Short mmCIF file of C-alpha atoms in Angstrom, two decimals:
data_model
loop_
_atom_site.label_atom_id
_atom_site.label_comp_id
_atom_site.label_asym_id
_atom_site.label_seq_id
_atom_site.Cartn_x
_atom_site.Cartn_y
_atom_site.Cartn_z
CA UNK A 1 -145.84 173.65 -67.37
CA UNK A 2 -145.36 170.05 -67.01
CA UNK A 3 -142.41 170.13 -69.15
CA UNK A 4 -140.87 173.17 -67.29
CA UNK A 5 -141.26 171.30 -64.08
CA UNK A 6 -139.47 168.35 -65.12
CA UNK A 7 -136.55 170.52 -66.61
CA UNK A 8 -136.33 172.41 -63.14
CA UNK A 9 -136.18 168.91 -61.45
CA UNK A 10 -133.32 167.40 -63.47
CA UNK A 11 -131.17 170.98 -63.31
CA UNK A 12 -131.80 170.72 -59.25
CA UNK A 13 -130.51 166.93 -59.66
CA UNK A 14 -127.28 168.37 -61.51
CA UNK A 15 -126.95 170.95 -59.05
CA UNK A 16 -126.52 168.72 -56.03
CA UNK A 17 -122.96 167.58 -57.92
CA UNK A 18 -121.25 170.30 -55.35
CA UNK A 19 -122.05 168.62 -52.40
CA UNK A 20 -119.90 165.45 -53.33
CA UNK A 21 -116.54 168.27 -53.87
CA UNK A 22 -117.38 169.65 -50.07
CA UNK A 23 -116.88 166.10 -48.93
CA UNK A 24 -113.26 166.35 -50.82
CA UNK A 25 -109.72 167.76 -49.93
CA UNK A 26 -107.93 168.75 -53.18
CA UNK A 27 -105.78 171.10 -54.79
CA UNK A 28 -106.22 174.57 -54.13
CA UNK A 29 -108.14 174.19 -50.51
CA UNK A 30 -106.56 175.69 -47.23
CA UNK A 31 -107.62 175.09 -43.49
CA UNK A 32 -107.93 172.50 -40.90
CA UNK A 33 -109.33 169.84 -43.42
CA UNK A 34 -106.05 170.39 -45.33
CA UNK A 35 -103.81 170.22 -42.24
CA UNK A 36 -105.74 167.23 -41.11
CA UNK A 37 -105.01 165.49 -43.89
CA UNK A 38 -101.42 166.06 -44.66
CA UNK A 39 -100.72 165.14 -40.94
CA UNK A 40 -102.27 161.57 -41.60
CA UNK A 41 -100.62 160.90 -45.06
CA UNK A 42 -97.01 162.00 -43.20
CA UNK A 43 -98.21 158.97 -40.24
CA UNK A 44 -98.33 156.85 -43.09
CA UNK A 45 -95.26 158.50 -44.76
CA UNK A 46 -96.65 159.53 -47.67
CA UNK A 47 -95.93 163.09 -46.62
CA UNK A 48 -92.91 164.74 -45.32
CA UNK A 49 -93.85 166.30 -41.83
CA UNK A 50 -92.37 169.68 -43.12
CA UNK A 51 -95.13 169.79 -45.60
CA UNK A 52 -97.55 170.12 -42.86
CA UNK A 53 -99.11 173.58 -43.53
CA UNK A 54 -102.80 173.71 -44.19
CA UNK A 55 -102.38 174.30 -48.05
CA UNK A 56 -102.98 171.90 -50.74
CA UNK A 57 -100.36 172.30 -52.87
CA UNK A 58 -98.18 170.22 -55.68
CA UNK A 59 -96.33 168.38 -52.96
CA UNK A 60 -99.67 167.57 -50.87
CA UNK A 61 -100.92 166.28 -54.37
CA UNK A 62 -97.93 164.18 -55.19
CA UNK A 63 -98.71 162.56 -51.34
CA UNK A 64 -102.05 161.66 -51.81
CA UNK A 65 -101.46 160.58 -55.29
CA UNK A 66 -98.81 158.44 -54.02
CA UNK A 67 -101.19 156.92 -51.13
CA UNK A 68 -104.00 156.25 -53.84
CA UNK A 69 -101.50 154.57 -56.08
CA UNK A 70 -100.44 152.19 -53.06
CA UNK A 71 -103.44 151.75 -51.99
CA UNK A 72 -105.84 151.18 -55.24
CA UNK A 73 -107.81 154.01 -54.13
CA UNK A 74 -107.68 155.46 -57.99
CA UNK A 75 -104.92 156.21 -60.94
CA UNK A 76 -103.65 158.52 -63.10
CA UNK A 77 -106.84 157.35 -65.73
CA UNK A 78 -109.25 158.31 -62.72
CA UNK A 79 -111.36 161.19 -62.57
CA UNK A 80 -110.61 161.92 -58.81
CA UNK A 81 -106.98 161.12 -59.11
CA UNK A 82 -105.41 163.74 -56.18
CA UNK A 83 -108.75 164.78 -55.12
CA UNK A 84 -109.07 163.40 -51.35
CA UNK A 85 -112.57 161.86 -51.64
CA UNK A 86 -114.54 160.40 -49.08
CA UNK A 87 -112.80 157.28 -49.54
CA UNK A 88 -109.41 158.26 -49.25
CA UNK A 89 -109.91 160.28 -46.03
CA UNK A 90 -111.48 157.04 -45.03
CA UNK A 91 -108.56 155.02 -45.44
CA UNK A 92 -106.98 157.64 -43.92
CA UNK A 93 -108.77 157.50 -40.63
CA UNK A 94 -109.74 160.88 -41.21
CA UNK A 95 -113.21 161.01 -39.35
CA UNK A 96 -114.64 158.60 -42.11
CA UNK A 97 -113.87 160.94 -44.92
CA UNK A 98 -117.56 162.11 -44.84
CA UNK A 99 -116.93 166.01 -45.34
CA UNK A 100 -114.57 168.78 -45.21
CA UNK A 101 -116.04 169.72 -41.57
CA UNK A 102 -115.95 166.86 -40.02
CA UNK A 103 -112.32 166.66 -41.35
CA UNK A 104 -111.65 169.98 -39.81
CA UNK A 105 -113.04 169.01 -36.67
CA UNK A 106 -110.70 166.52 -35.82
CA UNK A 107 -107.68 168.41 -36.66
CA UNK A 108 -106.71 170.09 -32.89
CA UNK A 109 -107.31 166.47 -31.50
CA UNK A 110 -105.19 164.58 -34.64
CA UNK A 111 -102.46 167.04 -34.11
CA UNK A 112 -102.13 166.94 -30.59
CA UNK A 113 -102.02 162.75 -30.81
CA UNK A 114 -99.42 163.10 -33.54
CA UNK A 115 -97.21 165.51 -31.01
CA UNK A 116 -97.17 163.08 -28.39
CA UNK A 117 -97.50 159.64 -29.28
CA UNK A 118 -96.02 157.08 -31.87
CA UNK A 119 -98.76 156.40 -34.90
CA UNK A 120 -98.88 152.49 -34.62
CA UNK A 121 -96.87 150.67 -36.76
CA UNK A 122 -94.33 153.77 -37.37
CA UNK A 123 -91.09 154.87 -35.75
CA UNK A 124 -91.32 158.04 -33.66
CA UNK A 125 -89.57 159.74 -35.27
CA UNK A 126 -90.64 162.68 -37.19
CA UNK A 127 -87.78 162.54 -39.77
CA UNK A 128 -88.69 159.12 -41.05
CA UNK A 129 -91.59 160.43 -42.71
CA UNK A 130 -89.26 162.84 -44.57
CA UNK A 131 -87.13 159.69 -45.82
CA UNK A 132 -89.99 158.04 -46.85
CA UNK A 133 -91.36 161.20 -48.84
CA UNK A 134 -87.99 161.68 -50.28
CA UNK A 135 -87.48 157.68 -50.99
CA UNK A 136 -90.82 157.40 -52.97
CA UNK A 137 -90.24 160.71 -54.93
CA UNK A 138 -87.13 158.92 -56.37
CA UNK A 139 -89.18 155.63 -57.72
CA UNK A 140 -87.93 155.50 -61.23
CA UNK A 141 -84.44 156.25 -60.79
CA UNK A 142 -82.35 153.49 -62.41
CA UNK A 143 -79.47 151.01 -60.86
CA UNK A 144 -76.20 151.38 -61.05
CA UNK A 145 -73.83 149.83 -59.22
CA UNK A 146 -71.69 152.12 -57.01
CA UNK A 147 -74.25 154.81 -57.50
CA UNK A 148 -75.05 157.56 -54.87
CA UNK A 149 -77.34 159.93 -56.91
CA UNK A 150 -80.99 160.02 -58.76
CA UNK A 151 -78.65 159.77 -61.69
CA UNK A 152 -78.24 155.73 -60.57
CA UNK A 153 -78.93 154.02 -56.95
CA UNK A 154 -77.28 150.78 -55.67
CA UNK A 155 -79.45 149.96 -52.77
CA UNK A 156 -77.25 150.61 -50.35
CA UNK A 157 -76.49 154.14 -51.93
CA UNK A 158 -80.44 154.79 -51.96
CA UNK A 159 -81.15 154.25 -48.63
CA UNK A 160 -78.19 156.47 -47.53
CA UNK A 161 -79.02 158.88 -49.74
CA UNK A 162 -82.51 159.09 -48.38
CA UNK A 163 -81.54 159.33 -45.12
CA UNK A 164 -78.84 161.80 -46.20
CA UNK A 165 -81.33 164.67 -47.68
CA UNK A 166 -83.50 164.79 -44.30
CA UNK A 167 -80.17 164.91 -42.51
CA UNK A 168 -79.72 161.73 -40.87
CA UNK A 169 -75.94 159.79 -41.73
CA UNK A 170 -75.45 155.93 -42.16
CA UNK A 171 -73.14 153.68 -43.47
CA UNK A 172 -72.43 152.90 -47.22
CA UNK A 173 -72.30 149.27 -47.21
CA UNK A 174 -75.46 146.60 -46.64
CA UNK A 175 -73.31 145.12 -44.28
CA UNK A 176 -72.09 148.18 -42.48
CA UNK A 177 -75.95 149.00 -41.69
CA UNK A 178 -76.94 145.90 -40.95
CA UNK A 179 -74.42 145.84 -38.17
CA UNK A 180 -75.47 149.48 -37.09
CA UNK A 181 -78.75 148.91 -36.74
CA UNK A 182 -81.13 148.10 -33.54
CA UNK A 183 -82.58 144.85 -34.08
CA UNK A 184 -86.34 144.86 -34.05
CA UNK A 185 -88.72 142.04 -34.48
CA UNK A 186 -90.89 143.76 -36.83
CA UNK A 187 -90.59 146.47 -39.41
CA UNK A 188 -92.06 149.58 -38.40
CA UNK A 189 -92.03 152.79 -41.14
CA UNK A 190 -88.96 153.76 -42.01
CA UNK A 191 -86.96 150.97 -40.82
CA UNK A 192 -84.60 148.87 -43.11
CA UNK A 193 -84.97 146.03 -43.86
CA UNK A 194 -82.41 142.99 -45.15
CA UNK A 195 -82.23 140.05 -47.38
CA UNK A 196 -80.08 137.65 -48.18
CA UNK A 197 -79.22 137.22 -52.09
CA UNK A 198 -75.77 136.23 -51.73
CA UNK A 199 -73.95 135.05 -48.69
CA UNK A 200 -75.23 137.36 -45.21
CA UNK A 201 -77.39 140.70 -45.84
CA UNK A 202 -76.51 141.99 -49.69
CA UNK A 203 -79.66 143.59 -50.13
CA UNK A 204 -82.05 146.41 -48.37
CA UNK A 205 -84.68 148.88 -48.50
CA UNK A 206 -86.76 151.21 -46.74
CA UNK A 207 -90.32 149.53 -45.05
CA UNK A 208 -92.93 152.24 -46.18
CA UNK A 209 -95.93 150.18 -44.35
CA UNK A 210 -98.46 147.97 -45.62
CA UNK A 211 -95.76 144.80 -45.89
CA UNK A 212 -94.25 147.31 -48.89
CA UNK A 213 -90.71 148.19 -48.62
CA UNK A 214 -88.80 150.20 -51.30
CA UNK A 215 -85.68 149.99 -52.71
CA UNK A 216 -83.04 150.12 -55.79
CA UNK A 217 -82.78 146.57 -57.48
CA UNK A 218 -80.48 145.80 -60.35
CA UNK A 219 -83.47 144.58 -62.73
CA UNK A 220 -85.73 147.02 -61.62
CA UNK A 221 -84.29 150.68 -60.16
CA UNK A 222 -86.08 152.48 -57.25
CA UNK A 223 -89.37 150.50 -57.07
CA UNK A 224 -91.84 149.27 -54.53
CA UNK A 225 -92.14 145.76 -53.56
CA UNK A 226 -94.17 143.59 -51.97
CA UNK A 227 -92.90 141.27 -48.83
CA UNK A 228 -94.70 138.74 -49.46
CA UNK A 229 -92.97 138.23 -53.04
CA UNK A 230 -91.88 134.54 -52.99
CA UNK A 231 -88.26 135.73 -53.35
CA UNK A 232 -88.55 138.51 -50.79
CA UNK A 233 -89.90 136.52 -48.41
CA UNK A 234 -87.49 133.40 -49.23
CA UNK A 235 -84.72 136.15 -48.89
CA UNK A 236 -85.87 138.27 -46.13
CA UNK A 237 -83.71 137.95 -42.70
CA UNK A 238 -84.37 140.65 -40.60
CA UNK A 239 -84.77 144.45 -40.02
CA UNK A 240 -82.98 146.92 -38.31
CA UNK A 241 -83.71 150.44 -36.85
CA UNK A 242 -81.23 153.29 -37.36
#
């Protein structure tokens, strides 16, 4: 009896495991929760705003993937990696990431906020999160100078091509948008920003957030960098709003 008590005890320890899923998002789920989520990762432009649905799907996946990645939350070698655990909804801002409920909860109140006022530190606009979503799905692609196409991005032809697929035109050269743009003092989300490698702006990429902009160098392709690089920050003279 003693023995059959102590087997009953560890198979009700193993069957708590399902309570730490219901305080996850992940692939497969539909609802609030879901919508909830997708609506933060597109304020942080991991997700495009078209992709706002209420089902967890391959490109809600590649989003919070994506935010995980940049954000050290876990990896492709991680046994959550895609799952939207307590602490990603957390970093999220989505009501502390404790459960799928609460997450649900907040959704009429998070999508009403998102439909009438700017998410701080990003542009109002709703199409920047598309460029972003677009721009990070092309990390990878390699340089080429001239080139307009995931085939090969200069940096100039990424960002225009970026902009291009969620239907927004700008100029071809560094210079030509630097002299289009609205001067700002600070980046916000889907602003471009400039840098001076050779004589006036010569280089530029998307801000994503975080101090992280991306863009298409010549050593590196379509890659995420950090700001506060030494030679990013040496280089860095401004951004611009299109």
């Amino acid at each position: 009896m003693k023995k059959l008590m102590m087997t009953l005890a560890v198979a009700g320890a193993i069957f708590i495991a399902p309570e730490v899923t219901e305080a996850s998002v992940k692939m497969g789920d539909r609802g609030s929760s879901v919508e909830t989520l997708q609506q933060s990762l597109a304020s942080q432009g991991y997700n495009s705003s078209s992709n706002i649905d209420g089902v967890f799907g391959p490109k809600t996946l590649a989003a919070v993937q994506a935010y995980q990645l940049s954000n050290r939350i876990s990896s492709p070698r991680g046994n959550f990696f895609g799952v939207a655990g307590p602490r990603t909804l957390s970093s999220l801002g989505v009501s502390g990431g404790s459960s799928n409920s609460t997450a649900a909860s907040s959704s009429s109140s998070s999508s009403n906020s998102s439909q009438s006022t700017s998410v701080a530190g990003a542009s109002s606009s709703s199409s920047n999160s598309g460029v972003i979503s677009t721009a990070r799905s092309l990390v990878g692609s390699p340089y080429v100078w001239g080139g307009t196409s995931p085939r090969g991005f200069d940096c100039s032809g990424f960002i225009q091509y970026s902009f291009a697929q969620n239907g927004k035109s700008v100029p071809r050269t560094v210079a030509q948008m630097w002299n289009a743009g609205s001067r700002v003092s600070s980046p916000s989300v889907g602003d471009l920003v400039f840098f001076e490698t050779r004589t006036g702006p010569s280089h530029a990429g998307i801000y994503i957030g975080n101090n992280q902009f991306i863009h298409s160098g010549s050593s590196t392709g379509v890659t995420i960098s950090n700001m506060s690089n030494p030679y990013w920050s040496r280089t860095y003279i401004g951004a611009r709003s299109l």
